[in-house]
Structures are given as structure tokens and as C-alpha cells.
């Protein structure tokens, strides 16, 4: 294992780097180091520092100093998306993260179909850029939203569709790399004469070419005998493809899969190909997983682009995920037997007819062996196909969400064998895991024999952790028996100790000689894959049971803190929160900063470490422990200060790492020692103050909306640009329901059942009823004009601000009172409809988790779209015959990020309702608008708030007439008015205008 760098040497290195002209960022704080100590593996190794180079020359500056006699040797480990499953980028040395700054597309030649990218460019980012040109980069990994091209080269990634598309290395036209002496080298395919000419040079590049030419020439027969003949070859120093049959010398094949152990990558030139214009997916369900596996070789005869397999554990977890609502119609149908296996078979082509012909071939195969599959469904709708593949992509994360202490762990999870041997191999693999009494989840690329297996282990339990060695040894032997590999696509990382087992001692010795000529001082990701020469005490390959495990640290967290931070501990580092896309709603603070300490994964890591340090200090107080705890607590507080509490992570993270809930618990404990700010104390009284101010809103506005009060709010409380109160309350024909007047509620309970179908209770909330009664009134009037008798229920305190601030002792009774009131209303048998998503969803989130009613069934509060769509589906709702048809452009519909992530059907429900009303909508894919309650009003967050709006909302608003813009969230309407100069209408306002145009009054 990489030894720690002495503090004095590290300080001297970082100081010299800062003085060298280095333009990037340098981080050696405990928060950054803690976040970079883990990835998607079972390991935990804290680095000495993290570097974020800003330009290619920064890499040269880093390497020159790291290799110098004055400051070196300094171990360097490059890092991309941070989703490695085997600790590939973990190191006690210095991490180099290119994802923050070196993430640009350098050039594109459409005619030659070549694109040059910096290593931090994300796969989905590249393909989004190429899409308008009808091109794409084919290797398709499940982590495409955050996997960087540099990382994909480092592991020679492949993923779905590799049977026809191959691996990353198959598309590398050239690379610009930094060698171990700090010099540059342009890697390109060379003919034999050209490579010989390079080998004659007397510099490092010449020595590299000489040695590699020697090895691939002298060891040609051994290479041919040892490297397996299958799609997933022996990655990591891929000698098999360095020299082609025509004598061409392709060093890129050696570098691809080398995991940063040979050089650093500055930029990569890739070949791209035409994007298929049509696709279809066939979902085939089986009664047994083993039968699904055995059927793959028969289905391959239909020549699909990919066959992906899922087991019943993944399918069961999918049914608990937000994605299920979009795919249930395909996968959720009743069957005579339980579904224990599923094959996704995909076809692609340049015409619908070509794809249909392929599907027909598969259909004939399935019909011929119909006793094997339960049933199958053909899906051609692009949106549904995309959602089904999203399920497959989420499989890794979903297996981290199983109930109990044991979760799916990655350490033997990318094995590959020849496809025709897969079923027999898996039978033995399952027998091995069964012999240890372990459950497991299985999924993967069945058509190429690569299966992802995650045994369920509790890594906090030493007995479970001790199984890593025997299972790894057993699986390594099993894969070799079947002519396969322990690592099929995710790289070796800390599994490098198995290299001699697969390469053989002679060929492995050659790999070490290649490592020596590339990296004589062993500065590039030492301890992985190979050493520069024979292993010594200084230069040795890490062994899987000698690397610190995450579970060893988590063992130190006591039961109380474990319960409070359980989701932080459960975070498996799959990195879904690192998505590059500004229109992805999860974690706006990360998208604004590209700082991983300000992401759900980063915050979960800091919460884990804080809980550990706090537990240790409580058990055995010490001065050193107190100092460490205080430092981590300060870093954690800083990280959480930019969390917008949007709760997208609570539903979008495959593991459901609910940062806002844990943030509230942390703040509660933190402020037992640290006094609350004046702003916190004011905001805690906001709802009672609003109730008072609403009695005289004009007077309250006169007092609060002036220059003097504005200056006081900014300087004393750090708040700016607070909205004015609405001066007209929401009104209706029926008597308003209030907790203090139970007789009105009782009267509704007594209504006949048939009559209740035309009654509805509309819940007011403290936000819209105080600041935006126009929206609430529109909802009331739409329901009234549609023939419902609408009973307004007065706004009561919801406690949202108390929860965000972590005032949980005060929040609990507010939550209980709100739940009790809503429960009384629900007991009438009338539907409850809300206006504002944030307050409606508290029944399902905050009240259920942190209220005194934890564990109690929540009262169902429907959104307007939910209610109207349901009424349409049951046939109880009929729009007026005189409703005009759509004449104007479609409305641009912007949904609140909390709403659309927790209730993914919201957009389609609004579209359904608008179609029934003769109107059209275009759902806008956006991230957070940047307001999020009071976040955008807090002085220290005003700039980030505006940045988030500009990143996501502003481009989608461009060119739109204000009348055509609809926003479902109160915060979103406020933010748009603040940043774009107009208030969007609530969707109900557009429906109300349509009803009035039809003559309804």
C-alpha cells in the first residue's frame, strides 16, 4: 500500500507547485480528503491532498515536481468520476481530479468523425454534444451521467452493447499524455518503421517504445496463449492488441486499462460513429434466473445490440423506486409464477423496418421456446425504453438499499467468462456464495458473459469482512477454470494481486518491466497492477485484505448516531449525485460548485466521519479527539450550509441518501453547543408572524417593504428581497374549515357517499396563502367551475422552516398538530387537495421521518394534477363542451424540483389534464431554480441562487412569452419574477382562463 507522505515533504511539494505557475486548485482540508477517501468500493484510504488542474500544462507541473529530487517522489493517483468499484483511484498520495476544470470538448471534426476531449468530459456530456450531428460515442456504461472519458480510458470501459460496439480502446485515435519525467508525448497509431524510429530515440518516449516493442515481439506466442478469446479481454496492459496483424504499433491499447499507472492523460481524440435512429427493447420475463441465463445464447441468434439480465432482487427494489411508475405497465403485469429473472434485449437500426425485422426474428425464437419464458413485451416508445435502461443503470445503487445491515458489496462484481459458459459458471458461482450463507444480487451484460454480482455483506461485522478473501480467491479460481477473468470491465484496482495468477509469472514479469520503463520511481498510482521491477518493501502490490475498509471506520459509530445517520453510512459511492447535467434536479449545490464536498455523496461522507468522531469522543474523551471532532464539525457545517434542502436526493439517489433529514439532525445537535443566529430565531417564528401579518397584510407590507426595513433585514438578519404579502385572501362559497370549529368537519363526514364524490377539501398552506393567493384562488375556482363544492381548510403551521433549521424539538409538535388536523379532514371521506408541493409532500417525508408520528401512515394529500387526472380516468370529470381547442403555442411547464422527483408522474398528469382542457404543454427539463424557500433570500447564497437559475431555467425561458410560462412551485414563481422580471402563472391559472373562455363563471 502507498505509504503516507511526510507532512513536511507534502507541504514543500504543494508550496513549490503553487509557485510553479500551476493554475489549478489545491485542497488539503480534512473535508476534501475525507470525501476522496472512498469511491464505489469497500475500501477507504485517505489521500494527502487533492489537486484540480485547470489546464493541461498543470499536469506537467505536477509530475515534474512529484518526480524531482528536491520534492519527490510523490505518489500521484488520477481520478475521474470517482465511481470505481475496486479502489482504482484511492491512494494515500496526491489525487489528481480533472473533472472540475479539465472538462471541455477541445475540437470536433464532423467530416472525419473525430472529437478531442479533455479527460474530465463526462460520457453523457459528450453524447449530448454529438447528438445534433447524428453521432455518438458507443461505449455505454451505467454511470454515463458522471463517468469521465479519462476514467473510461483508464479502465477501458465498455458496458451495454459491447458485443457489437466493443470497448473504449477501440475508438481511441490519439492521446496526449504526460510521462513520468514531466514531458509530453502524443500517442498515435504508428506503422512498424515509424515505431522503430521512435524506439531509436534516447529519451523516455524512446525507451518506452523500445521496451514495449520488445515485449510484444518476444512474447507474441505467450500473449496469444494467455489472453482469453472473448469480448472482455485481459485489460490492464493489453499487450494483445498493441501490435496488429499488419505490424501497426498502437500504444493506446496499452494505456487504455492501465488505471493511471503509466502516465497522465491530457486529452483524448476519439472516433465516433452514426447514432442509430431507431431502437426497440424486448423485456423477457422468466420464472427462474438460471433459465434466463441459459436462454441468452439462444436469443443471441437474433443479433441484438445487447442482452442485459436482472435478477429478482433488483426487480423487487425497483418496485420501491420512483422509476417504477413509468415502467410498471411493462414489467408489473400479473404472472402465473413469480418473476425471478428478466432479459432486456435491445435492437437498433437506421430504419423502423430494419428494427421490426430484428424484433420479429426474436419473437419467433421466443415463440419456438415459449416454455422457457413466462412472457415478453416489445417496447418502441423512446421514453419508456429510456426508463427501462435507467432501471438497469440504477441496479448498482439499488442493491445498496436492501433492508438490514447487509447490503450489496462490490469486490467480485464484474467477472467475465465466454458467453457460452456463463450459465454453468454462474451455477458454480452461486454455489460458492450459498456455501457461505450469503444472499446476492445479479445483473449484467449476459450477451458477452460479463455478470455483476454483489454479495450481501455487513462490512461493519468483522466476520463478514473476513469473507472478502475466501470469496475473492474462490471466484478468481472459478473464472480461470471457465477461461474467463476476475475483472471483466471495471478494472483491477486493489485486485492487482491476482495479476500473476491470470498473466502467469513470465508475462507478469514483463508487465513489471513495462511499468519500470514508464514509471521508474513508481509515482503513478503505486500499488496497483504492477511494480517497476521485483516487489520490494517499498514497491509492492497492495493485497485486498491489507487495505483499510470503510466498514472498519463505521464500526466505531455508536448505535444512537448510527440510527440518525444510517443513510449516510449506507451511501455506497455510486455517484449518481455527480451528474454533469444542469437539468438534472439532484444536488444543485454540486452543479454550481463542482465541489464534491457539496454533494450528497460528499455530505454523507462528512456526516459518517462526524458521527464516528463524535462516537469515539463520547466513549473515550481526549484533547486530540475533541480537536479532530471540532475541525470536522466546522467543515460539515460549511458543507451543509449550501444544501438547498430540495430533497431530490431522498428520491433520486438509488440508495435514498436523504441529506436534508440528516442535516436537520446534525443541526439540532450542533446548536445544542453553538448559539443560534438572529436569522434562525426570526425564521423559526415565521409562521406565527405570517398568521399575524395576514390579518393586516397592507400594513405588514408597509412596514416590511421599504428601504429601512430592507436594510435592517439585510444587515441584521442577512435576508434580502423578501416577497410582499398578498392583500386578498383566498375566498370561497363554503364555510372555511378550521381546527377550532370541528362541527363543520363533522357535517362533511355525514354527507351521503354519492354526494361526497362532488365535494373536495382544498388545503391552504402558509406559503401560498400568505404570499401568492392568486395561485390558491385559481385552484379553488377551477375546481368550482368544474362542478365541485370546494371546502377551504385554513392554513395551519407546517413547520417546514423549523425542520430545515434542525429545530426538531419544536418541529415535532407542529408536525403532530398538522398531521392530526389533516387526519380529521381525511376522516370525512373527502379528497384532500393541496396547492404547494413542498407542504403536501411533508406528509410523506418530514412528518413520517422526524415528527412524533414517525412510522405512522401519512394522510394522502393530492396535488391538483393528481386529483384532476384521477377524476378524468374514473370518468367523473367532464370538461365543458364549449371548451375552445388549443390555438396558441404550447405552454412551457416548469415543475418544482421536489415535486417532480418525489412524484415523477406529475408532468404527465398535468399534460393529461391540459389535453382534456384543449390545451397543450411542453414539460421543461430543468434543475433547481435556485430559490428553495429562503435559500435564495439569504445574503450569502444570493449569488449561487442566481447562478443556478442561469444554469438551468434561463435557457428554457429564452424566447418564451410570459403568458406561456407556467410554474407549479411558489419558490419557482418568486425566483423567475426576481431573475427574469415576470411572475409565471400557476398551471391552474391557465386552466381557469380556459374555463372562462368557454363561458364558465
PDB file of N, CA, C and O in Angstrom, residues 282-316:
ATOM      1  N   UNK A 282     -37.031  -5.461 -26.020  1.00  0.00           N
ATOM      2  CA  UNK A 282     -37.945  -6.563 -25.679  1.00  0.00           C
ATOM      3  C   UNK A 282     -37.624  -7.014 -24.256  1.00  0.00           C
ATOM      4  O   UNK A 282     -36.485  -7.410 -23.962  1.00  0.00           O
ATOM      5  N   UNK A 283     -38.603  -6.915 -23.383  1.00  0.00           N
ATOM      6  CA  UNK A 283     -38.437  -7.352 -21.993  1.00  0.00           C
ATOM      7  C   UNK A 283     -38.988  -8.764 -21.864  1.00  0.00           C
ATOM      8  O   UNK A 283     -40.192  -8.992 -22.059  1.00  0.00           O
ATOM      9  N   UNK A 284     -38.118  -9.726 -21.557  1.00  0.00           N
ATOM     10  CA  UNK A 284     -38.497 -11.138 -21.478  1.00  0.00           C
ATOM     11  C   UNK A 284     -38.445 -11.563 -20.009  1.00  0.00           C
ATOM     12  O   UNK A 284     -37.395 -11.458 -19.365  1.00  0.00           O
ATOM     13  N   UNK A 285     -39.567 -12.060 -19.506  1.00  0.00           N
ATOM     14  CA  UNK A 285     -39.643 -12.429 -18.086  1.00  0.00           C
ATOM     15  C   UNK A 285     -39.575 -13.953 -17.921  1.00  0.00           C
ATOM     16  O   UNK A 285     -40.156 -14.703 -18.716  1.00  0.00           O
ATOM     17  N   UNK A 286     -38.888 -14.376 -16.853  1.00  0.00           N
ATOM     18  CA  UNK A 286     -38.649 -15.799 -16.598  1.00  0.00           C
ATOM     19  C   UNK A 286     -39.017 -16.149 -15.153  1.00  0.00           C
ATOM     20  O   UNK A 286     -38.939 -15.315 -14.246  1.00  0.00           O
ATOM     21  N   UNK A 287     -39.334 -17.418 -14.957  1.00  0.00           N
ATOM     22  CA  UNK A 287     -39.650 -17.904 -13.613  1.00  0.00           C
ATOM     23  C   UNK A 287     -38.405 -18.227 -12.808  1.00  0.00           C
ATOM     24  O   UNK A 287     -38.471 -18.366 -11.589  1.00  0.00           O
ATOM     25  N   UNK A 288     -37.252 -18.345 -13.500  1.00  0.00           N
ATOM     26  CA  UNK A 288     -36.001 -18.662 -12.817  1.00  0.00           C
ATOM     27  C   UNK A 288     -34.869 -17.841 -13.433  1.00  0.00           C
ATOM     28  O   UNK A 288     -34.790 -17.708 -14.658  1.00  0.00           O
ATOM     29  N   UNK A 289     -33.989 -17.331 -12.596  1.00  0.00           N
ATOM     30  CA  UNK A 289     -32.845 -16.558 -13.088  1.00  0.00           C
ATOM     31  C   UNK A 289     -31.931 -17.440 -13.934  1.00  0.00           C
ATOM     32  O   UNK A 289     -31.439 -17.022 -14.984  1.00  0.00           O
ATOM     33  N   UNK A 290     -31.719 -18.674 -13.478  1.00  0.00           N
ATOM     34  CA  UNK A 290     -30.836 -19.574 -14.215  1.00  0.00           C
ATOM     35  C   UNK A 290     -31.400 -19.878 -15.612  1.00  0.00           C
ATOM     36  O   UNK A 290     -30.644 -20.023 -16.583  1.00  0.00           O
ATOM     37  N   UNK A 291     -32.713 -19.913 -15.714  1.00  0.00           N
ATOM     38  CA  UNK A 291     -33.326 -20.136 -17.020  1.00  0.00           C
ATOM     39  C   UNK A 291     -33.118 -18.918 -17.921  1.00  0.00           C
ATOM     40  O   UNK A 291     -32.874 -19.052 -19.127  1.00  0.00           O
ATOM     41  N   UNK A 292     -33.197 -17.726 -17.327  1.00  0.00           N
ATOM     42  CA  UNK A 292     -32.941 -16.509 -18.099  1.00  0.00           C
ATOM     43  C   UNK A 292     -31.509 -16.517 -18.631  1.00  0.00           C
ATOM     44  O   UNK A 292     -31.252 -16.152 -19.784  1.00  0.00           O
ATOM     45  N   UNK A 293     -30.577 -16.945 -17.785  1.00  0.00           N
ATOM     46  CA  UNK A 293     -29.178 -17.030 -18.209  1.00  0.00           C
ATOM     47  C   UNK A 293     -28.999 -18.044 -19.341  1.00  0.00           C
ATOM     48  O   UNK A 293     -28.352 -17.772 -20.357  1.00  0.00           O
ATOM     49  N   UNK A 294     -29.585 -19.205 -19.155  1.00  0.00           N
ATOM     50  CA  UNK A 294     -29.413 -20.274 -20.138  1.00  0.00           C
ATOM     51  C   UNK A 294     -30.020 -19.913 -21.480  1.00  0.00           C
ATOM     52  O   UNK A 294     -29.583 -20.408 -22.528  1.00  0.00           O
ATOM     53  N   UNK A 295     -31.007 -19.021 -21.462  1.00  0.00           N
ATOM     54  CA  UNK A 295     -31.704 -18.668 -22.700  1.00  0.00           C
ATOM     55  C   UNK A 295     -30.942 -17.631 -23.527  1.00  0.00           C
ATOM     56  O   UNK A 295     -31.283 -17.403 -24.691  1.00  0.00           O
ATOM     57  N   UNK A 296     -29.942 -17.018 -22.933  1.00  0.00           N
ATOM     58  CA  UNK A 296     -29.245 -15.924 -23.613  1.00  0.00           C
ATOM     59  C   UNK A 296     -28.621 -16.376 -24.923  1.00  0.00           C
ATOM     60  O   UNK A 296     -28.747 -15.704 -25.956  1.00  0.00           O
ATOM     61  N   UNK A 297     -27.943 -17.519 -24.914  1.00  0.00           N
ATOM     62  CA  UNK A 297     -27.267 -17.968 -26.132  1.00  0.00           C
ATOM     63  C   UNK A 297     -28.255 -18.241 -27.262  1.00  0.00           C
ATOM     64  O   UNK A 297     -27.929 -18.046 -28.440  1.00  0.00           O
ATOM     65  N   UNK A 298     -29.454 -18.646 -26.934  1.00  0.00           N
ATOM     66  CA  UNK A 298     -30.480 -18.843 -27.965  1.00  0.00           C
ATOM     67  C   UNK A 298     -30.932 -17.496 -28.528  1.00  0.00           C
ATOM     68  O   UNK A 298     -31.116 -17.343 -29.745  1.00  0.00           O
ATOM     69  N   UNK A 299     -31.071 -16.479 -27.641  1.00  0.00           N
ATOM     70  CA  UNK A 299     -31.564 -15.172 -28.070  1.00  0.00           C
ATOM     71  C   UNK A 299     -30.525 -14.403 -28.884  1.00  0.00           C
ATOM     72  O   UNK A 299     -30.887 -13.561 -29.714  1.00  0.00           O
ATOM     73  N   UNK A 300     -29.253 -14.681 -28.643  1.00  0.00           N
ATOM     74  CA  UNK A 300     -28.191 -14.002 -29.383  1.00  0.00           C
ATOM     75  C   UNK A 300     -28.319 -14.259 -30.886  1.00  0.00           C
ATOM     76  O   UNK A 300     -27.894 -13.435 -31.710  1.00  0.00           O
ATOM     77  N   UNK A 301     -28.947 -15.349 -31.266  1.00  0.00           N
ATOM     78  CA  UNK A 301     -29.114 -15.676 -32.687  1.00  0.00           C
ATOM     79  C   UNK A 301     -29.932 -14.621 -33.425  1.00  0.00           C
ATOM     80  O   UNK A 301     -29.859 -14.527 -34.658  1.00  0.00           O
ATOM     81  N   UNK A 302     -30.696 -13.825 -32.692  1.00  0.00           N
ATOM     82  CA  UNK A 302     -31.478 -12.746 -33.316  1.00  0.00           C
ATOM     83  C   UNK A 302     -30.627 -11.517 -33.605  1.00  0.00           C
ATOM     84  O   UNK A 302     -31.129 -10.531 -34.140  1.00  0.00           O
ATOM     85  N   UNK A 303     -29.348 -11.572 -33.237  1.00  0.00           N
ATOM     86  CA  UNK A 303     -28.384 -10.496 -33.484  1.00  0.00           C
ATOM     87  C   UNK A 303     -28.804  -9.163 -32.844  1.00  0.00           C
ATOM     88  O   UNK A 303     -28.847  -8.128 -33.501  1.00  0.00           O
ATOM     89  N   UNK A 304     -29.105  -9.161 -31.551  1.00  0.00           N
ATOM     90  CA  UNK A 304     -29.440  -7.895 -30.890  1.00  0.00           C
ATOM     91  C   UNK A 304     -28.193  -7.065 -30.629  1.00  0.00           C
ATOM     92  O   UNK A 304     -27.071  -7.568 -30.687  1.00  0.00           O
ATOM     93  N   UNK A 305     -28.413  -5.798 -30.322  1.00  0.00           N
ATOM     94  CA  UNK A 305     -27.296  -4.934 -29.935  1.00  0.00           C
ATOM     95  C   UNK A 305     -26.820  -5.280 -28.534  1.00  0.00           C
ATOM     96  O   UNK A 305     -25.632  -5.141 -28.219  1.00  0.00           O
ATOM     97  N   UNK A 306     -27.742  -5.726 -27.686  1.00  0.00           N
ATOM     98  CA  UNK A 306     -27.367  -6.041 -26.301  1.00  0.00           C
ATOM     99  C   UNK A 306     -28.412  -6.943 -25.679  1.00  0.00           C
ATOM    100  O   UNK A 306     -29.597  -6.879 -26.032  1.00  0.00           O
ATOM    101  N   UNK A 307     -27.954  -7.776 -24.748  1.00  0.00           N
ATOM    102  CA  UNK A 307     -28.857  -8.518 -23.869  1.00  0.00           C
ATOM    103  C   UNK A 307     -28.365  -8.286 -22.447  1.00  0.00           C
ATOM    104  O   UNK A 307     -27.244  -8.656 -22.096  1.00  0.00           O
ATOM    105  N   UNK A 308     -29.204  -7.661 -21.644  1.00  0.00           N
ATOM    106  CA  UNK A 308     -28.882  -7.365 -20.250  1.00  0.00           C
ATOM    107  C   UNK A 308     -29.809  -8.169 -19.353  1.00  0.00           C
ATOM    108  O   UNK A 308     -31.014  -8.290 -19.639  1.00  0.00           O
ATOM    109  N   UNK A 309     -29.274  -8.694 -18.280  1.00  0.00           N
ATOM    110  CA  UNK A 309     -30.048  -9.567 -17.391  1.00  0.00           C
ATOM    111  C   UNK A 309     -30.170  -8.934 -16.012  1.00  0.00           C
ATOM    112  O   UNK A 309     -29.247  -8.249 -15.537  1.00  0.00           O
ATOM    113  N   UNK A 310     -31.331  -9.141 -15.360  1.00  0.00           N
ATOM    114  CA  UNK A 310     -31.590  -8.660 -13.999  1.00  0.00           C
ATOM    115  C   UNK A 310     -32.210  -9.787 -13.197  1.00  0.00           C
ATOM    116  O   UNK A 310     -33.015 -10.563 -13.727  1.00  0.00           O
ATOM    117  N   UNK A 311     -31.870  -9.844 -11.915  1.00  0.00           N
ATOM    118  CA  UNK A 311     -32.486 -10.870 -11.071  1.00  0.00           C
ATOM    119  C   UNK A 311     -33.636 -10.299 -10.261  1.00  0.00           C
ATOM    120  O   UNK A 311     -33.960  -9.103 -10.340  1.00  0.00           O
ATOM    121  N   UNK A 312     -34.261 -11.147  -9.455  1.00  0.00           N
ATOM    122  CA  UNK A 312     -35.455 -10.743  -8.721  1.00  0.00           C
ATOM    123  C   UNK A 312     -35.166  -9.720  -7.636  1.00  0.00           C
ATOM    124  O   UNK A 312     -36.048  -8.933  -7.276  1.00  0.00           O
ATOM    125  N   UNK A 313     -33.950  -9.707  -7.099  1.00  0.00           N
ATOM    126  CA  UNK A 313     -33.638  -8.711  -6.061  1.00  0.00           C
ATOM    127  C   UNK A 313     -33.656  -7.314  -6.640  1.00  0.00           C
ATOM    128  O   UNK A 313     -34.196  -6.377  -6.046  1.00  0.00           O
ATOM    129  N   UNK A 314     -33.049  -7.139  -7.808  1.00  0.00           N
ATOM    130  CA  UNK A 314     -33.060  -5.831  -8.461  1.00  0.00           C
ATOM    131  C   UNK A 314     -34.485  -5.437  -8.825  1.00  0.00           C
ATOM    132  O   UNK A 314     -34.906  -4.296  -8.619  1.00  0.00           O
ATOM    133  N   UNK A 315     -35.267  -6.400  -9.347  1.00  0.00           N
ATOM    134  CA  UNK A 315     -36.647  -6.100  -9.727  1.00  0.00           C
ATOM    135  C   UNK A 315     -37.485  -5.720  -8.510  1.00  0.00           C
ATOM    136  O   UNK A 315     -38.295  -4.787  -8.564  1.00  0.00           O
ATOM    137  N   UNK A 316     -37.275  -6.404  -7.401  1.00  0.00           N
ATOM    138  CA  UNK A 316     -38.018  -6.084  -6.187  1.00  0.00           C
ATOM    139  C   UNK A 316     -37.705  -4.695  -5.676  1.00  0.00           C
ATOM    140  O   UNK A 316     -38.595  -3.940  -5.267  1.00  0.00           O
TER     141      UNK A 316
END
